[in-house]
């Protein structure tokens, strides 16, 4: 799921974590991270087929967090994204090849047993760094984007309606022409037989077999 598509609030995430039936260790870790957040965080939580649980959260798109916890209650990877002046991208993982952002960091990479505390502190700091103006600007940007998308959808529907109306008008003209041709044909047959053709009902076609 893309970050822009996330709609679950922290309250929603708490309920989803409970429904995932995670292990005790997983549940405690995920709930601790969620509890550390305040403000309009949005996110998603999911579990893979191997028992790992993944939590993804973002705060107005400026701060993003991905944490994967194994069934044993240990982090397999933590990815933190923040503005460059606040640390940029950092990745924690038991696998050295996956780690990122610590070579030039002012602080040393925390030890594995400190990772949960580090993530909770990061979430708290991120929550405190976003003021109401930034939140409103982000909400305005999102609402404006949705409005443009809706207007584009409506314009597409209008264009489709105009095309259908044109097809309808063409079909109506074709029906009228066929009706006139049929009337002419019936009048010609009636004239040959010396009978008077009754008025043609505009809604029903006459039965040509009678003539």
CSV table of C-alpha atoms in Angstrom, one decimal:
chain,number,residue,atom,x,y,z
A,1,UNK,CA,0.0,0.0,0.0
A,2,UNK,CA,1.3,3.4,-1.0
A,3,UNK,CA,1.8,6.0,1.8
A,4,UNK,CA,-0.9,8.3,0.3
A,5,UNK,CA,-3.4,5.4,0.4
A,6,UNK,CA,-3.1,4.9,4.1
A,7,UNK,CA,-6.2,5.9,6.1
A,8,UNK,CA,-5.9,4.0,9.4
A,9,UNK,CA,-5.4,6.3,12.4
A,10,UNK,CA,-3.5,5.2,15.4
A,11,UNK,CA,-6.7,4.0,17.0
A,12,UNK,CA,-7.4,1.9,13.9
A,13,UNK,CA,-3.9,0.5,14.0
A,14,UNK,CA,-4.3,-0.6,17.6
A,15,UNK,CA,-7.5,-2.5,16.7
A,16,UNK,CA,-5.8,-4.1,13.7
A,17,UNK,CA,-2.8,-5.2,15.7
A,18,UNK,CA,-5.1,-6.9,18.1
A,19,UNK,CA,-7.0,-8.7,15.3
A,20,UNK,CA,-3.8,-9.9,13.7
A,21,UNK,CA,-3.3,-12.2,16.7
A,22,UNK,CA,0.4,-11.5,16.9
A,23,UNK,CA,2.7,-13.2,19.3
A,24,UNK,CA,3.0,-11.6,22.7
A,25,UNK,CA,6.4,-10.1,21.8
A,26,UNK,CA,5.2,-8.7,18.5
A,27,UNK,CA,2.0,-7.3,20.1
A,28,UNK,CA,4.0,-5.5,22.8
A,29,UNK,CA,6.5,-4.0,20.3
A,30,UNK,CA,3.9,-2.7,17.8
A,31,UNK,CA,1.6,-1.3,20.5
A,32,UNK,CA,4.6,0.5,22.1
A,33,UNK,CA,5.5,2.2,18.9
A,34,UNK,CA,1.9,3.2,18.2
A,35,UNK,CA,1.4,4.5,21.8
A,36,UNK,CA,4.5,6.7,21.4
A,37,UNK,CA,2.9,8.6,18.6
A,38,UNK,CA,0.6,11.6,18.9
A,39,UNK,CA,-0.9,13.8,16.2
A,40,UNK,CA,-2.4,12.8,12.8
A,41,UNK,CA,-0.3,9.7,12.1
A,42,UNK,CA,-1.7,7.3,9.5
A,43,UNK,CA,-0.6,3.8,8.7
A,44,UNK,CA,-1.2,0.2,8.0
A,45,UNK,CA,-0.3,-3.1,9.7
A,46,UNK,CA,-0.1,-6.5,8.1
A,47,UNK,CA,1.3,-10.0,8.6
A,48,UNK,CA,3.1,-12.2,6.1
A,49,UNK,CA,2.8,-15.9,5.8
A,50,UNK,CA,5.9,-16.5,7.9
A,51,UNK,CA,4.5,-14.9,11.0
A,52,UNK,CA,6.3,-11.6,10.7
A,53,UNK,CA,4.2,-8.4,11.4
A,54,UNK,CA,4.8,-5.2,9.6
A,55,UNK,CA,3.8,-1.7,10.8
A,56,UNK,CA,4.0,1.3,8.5
A,57,UNK,CA,3.2,4.8,9.7
A,58,UNK,CA,3.6,8.3,8.4
A,59,UNK,CA,3.1,11.8,9.8
A,60,UNK,CA,1.8,14.1,7.0
A,61,UNK,CA,4.2,12.4,4.6
A,62,UNK,CA,7.2,14.1,6.3
A,63,UNK,CA,8.1,11.3,8.7
A,64,UNK,CA,7.8,7.7,7.7
A,65,UNK,CA,8.3,4.5,9.7
A,66,UNK,CA,8.4,0.9,8.7
A,67,UNK,CA,9.0,-1.8,11.3
A,68,UNK,CA,9.0,-5.5,10.8
A,69,UNK,CA,8.9,-7.8,13.8
A,70,UNK,CA,9.4,-11.5,13.6
A,71,UNK,CA,7.2,-14.1,15.3
A,72,UNK,CA,9.9,-14.3,18.0
A,73,UNK,CA,9.3,-10.7,18.9
A,74,UNK,CA,12.5,-9.3,17.4
A,75,UNK,CA,13.0,-6.6,14.8
A,76,UNK,CA,14.1,-7.8,11.4
A,77,UNK,CA,14.3,-4.3,9.9
A,78,UNK,CA,13.4,-0.8,10.9
A,79,UNK,CA,13.3,2.0,8.3
A,80,UNK,CA,13.0,5.6,9.4
A,81,UNK,CA,12.6,8.5,7.0
A,82,UNK,CA,12.7,12.1,8.2
A,83,UNK,CA,13.7,15.5,6.7
A,84,UNK,CA,17.5,15.6,6.1
A,85,UNK,CA,18.1,18.1,8.8
A,86,UNK,CA,16.4,15.7,11.2
A,87,UNK,CA,18.4,12.6,10.3
A,88,UNK,CA,17.2,11.7,6.8
A,89,UNK,CA,16.9,8.0,6.1
A,90,UNK,CA,18.1,5.4,8.6
A,91,UNK,CA,17.8,1.7,8.6
A,92,UNK,CA,18.3,-0.7,11.5
A,93,UNK,CA,18.7,-4.4,10.9
A,94,UNK,CA,20.5,-7.4,12.4
A,95,UNK,CA,22.0,-7.8,8.9
A,96,UNK,CA,24.8,-5.3,8.4
A,97,UNK,CA,24.3,-5.1,4.7
A,98,UNK,CA,20.8,-3.6,5.2
A,99,UNK,CA,21.9,-0.9,7.6
A,100,UNK,CA,21.9,2.6,6.3
A,101,UNK,CA,22.4,6.2,7.4
A,102,UNK,CA,24.7,5.7,10.3
A,103,UNK,CA,28.1,6.3,8.7
A,104,UNK,CA,27.7,10.1,8.8
A,105,UNK,CA,25.2,10.3,11.6
A,106,UNK,CA,26.1,12.4,14.6
A,107,UNK,CA,24.9,9.7,16.9
A,108,UNK,CA,26.1,6.1,17.1
A,109,UNK,CA,23.8,3.3,15.9
A,110,UNK,CA,22.0,2.0,19.0
A,111,UNK,CA,22.5,-1.6,20.1
A,112,UNK,CA,19.9,-4.1,19.2
A,113,UNK,CA,18.4,-4.3,22.7
A,114,UNK,CA,17.9,-0.5,22.5
A,115,UNK,CA,16.1,-0.4,19.2
A,116,UNK,CA,12.6,-0.3,20.5
A,117,UNK,CA,13.4,2.6,22.8
A,118,UNK,CA,15.2,4.4,19.9
A,119,UNK,CA,12.1,4.0,17.6
A,120,UNK,CA,9.7,5.2,20.3
A,121,UNK,CA,11.9,8.3,20.9
A,122,UNK,CA,12.1,8.9,17.2
A,123,UNK,CA,8.3,8.7,16.9
A,124,UNK,CA,7.9,11.1,19.9
A,125,UNK,CA,10.4,13.6,18.4
A,126,UNK,CA,8.7,13.4,15.0
A,127,UNK,CA,5.3,14.0,16.6
A,128,UNK,CA,6.6,17.0,18.4
A,129,UNK,CA,8.3,18.4,15.3
A,130,UNK,CA,5.1,18.8,13.4
A,131,UNK,CA,3.0,21.9,14.3
A,132,UNK,CA,-0.6,22.7,13.5
A,133,UNK,CA,0.4,24.8,10.5
A,134,UNK,CA,2.3,21.9,8.9
A,135,UNK,CA,-0.7,19.6,9.5
A,136,UNK,CA,-3.1,22.0,7.9
A,137,UNK,CA,-0.9,22.6,4.9
A,138,UNK,CA,-0.6,18.9,4.4
A,139,UNK,CA,-4.3,18.4,4.8
A,140,UNK,CA,-4.9,21.2,2.3
A,141,UNK,CA,-2.5,19.7,-0.2
A,142,UNK,CA,-4.2,16.3,0.1
A,143,UNK,CA,-7.7,17.7,-0.1
A,144,UNK,CA,-6.7,19.8,-3.2
A,145,UNK,CA,-5.2,16.7,-4.8
A,146,UNK,CA,-8.4,14.7,-4.2
A,147,UNK,CA,-10.5,17.6,-5.5
A,148,UNK,CA,-8.5,17.7,-8.8
A,149,UNK,CA,-8.8,14.0,-9.1
A,150,UNK,CA,-12.6,14.2,-8.6
A,151,UNK,CA,-12.9,17.0,-11.1
A,152,UNK,CA,-11.0,15.0,-13.6
A,153,UNK,CA,-13.3,12.0,-13.0
A,154,UNK,CA,-16.3,14.2,-13.5
A,155,UNK,CA,-15.0,15.7,-16.6
A,156,UNK,CA,-14.4,12.2,-18.0
A,157,UNK,CA,-17.9,11.3,-17.1
A,158,UNK,CA,-19.2,14.4,-18.8
A,159,UNK,CA,-17.2,13.6,-21.9
A,160,UNK,CA,-18.6,10.1,-21.9
A,161,UNK,CA,-22.1,11.4,-21.5
A,162,UNK,CA,-21.7,13.8,-24.4
A,163,UNK,CA,-20.5,11.0,-26.6
A,164,UNK,CA,-23.5,8.9,-25.6
A,165,UNK,CA,-25.8,11.7,-26.3
A,166,UNK,CA,-24.3,12.1,-29.7
A,167,UNK,CA,-24.8,8.4,-30.4
A,168,UNK,CA,-28.4,8.7,-29.1
A,169,UNK,CA,-29.1,11.6,-31.4
A,170,UNK,CA,-27.6,9.7,-34.4
A,171,UNK,CA,-29.7,6.7,-33.5
A,172,UNK,CA,-32.9,8.8,-33.1
A,173,UNK,CA,-32.2,10.3,-36.6
A,174,UNK,CA,-31.7,6.8,-38.0
A,175,UNK,CA,-35.0,5.7,-36.5
A,176,UNK,CA,-36.8,8.7,-37.9
A,177,UNK,CA,-35.4,8.1,-41.4
A,178,UNK,CA,-36.4,4.4,-41.3
A,179,UNK,CA,-39.9,5.3,-40.1
A,180,UNK,CA,-40.2,7.7,-43.1
A,181,UNK,CA,-38.9,5.1,-45.5
A,182,UNK,CA,-41.3,2.6,-44.1
A,183,UNK,CA,-44.2,5.1,-44.4
A,184,UNK,CA,-43.3,5.8,-48.0
A,185,UNK,CA,-43.1,2.1,-48.8
A,186,UNK,CA,-46.5,1.4,-47.2
A,187,UNK,CA,-48.1,4.4,-49.0
A,188,UNK,CA,-46.8,3.1,-52.3
A,189,UNK,CA,-48.3,-0.4,-51.7
A,190,UNK,CA,-51.6,1.1,-50.5
A,191,UNK,CA,-51.8,3.2,-53.7
A,192,UNK,CA,-51.3,0.2,-55.9
A,193,UNK,CA,-54.2,-1.6,-54.1
A,194,UNK,CA,-56.4,1.4,-54.0
A,195,UNK,CA,-56.7,1.6,-50.3
A,196,UNK,CA,-56.2,4.4,-47.8
A,197,UNK,CA,-53.3,3.9,-45.4
A,198,UNK,CA,-54.3,4.7,-41.8
A,199,UNK,CA,-52.3,7.3,-39.8
A,200,UNK,CA,-49.0,5.9,-38.7
A,201,UNK,CA,-48.6,5.6,-34.9
A,202,UNK,CA,-45.3,7.2,-34.1
A,203,UNK,CA,-44.6,4.7,-31.3
A,204,UNK,CA,-45.5,1.5,-33.2
A,205,UNK,CA,-44.4,0.3,-36.6
A,206,UNK,CA,-47.3,-0.9,-38.8
A,207,UNK,CA,-47.5,-4.5,-39.8
A,208,UNK,CA,-46.3,-4.6,-43.4
A,209,UNK,CA,-47.8,-8.1,-44.0
A,210,UNK,CA,-51.3,-6.6,-44.2
A,211,UNK,CA,-50.4,-4.6,-47.3
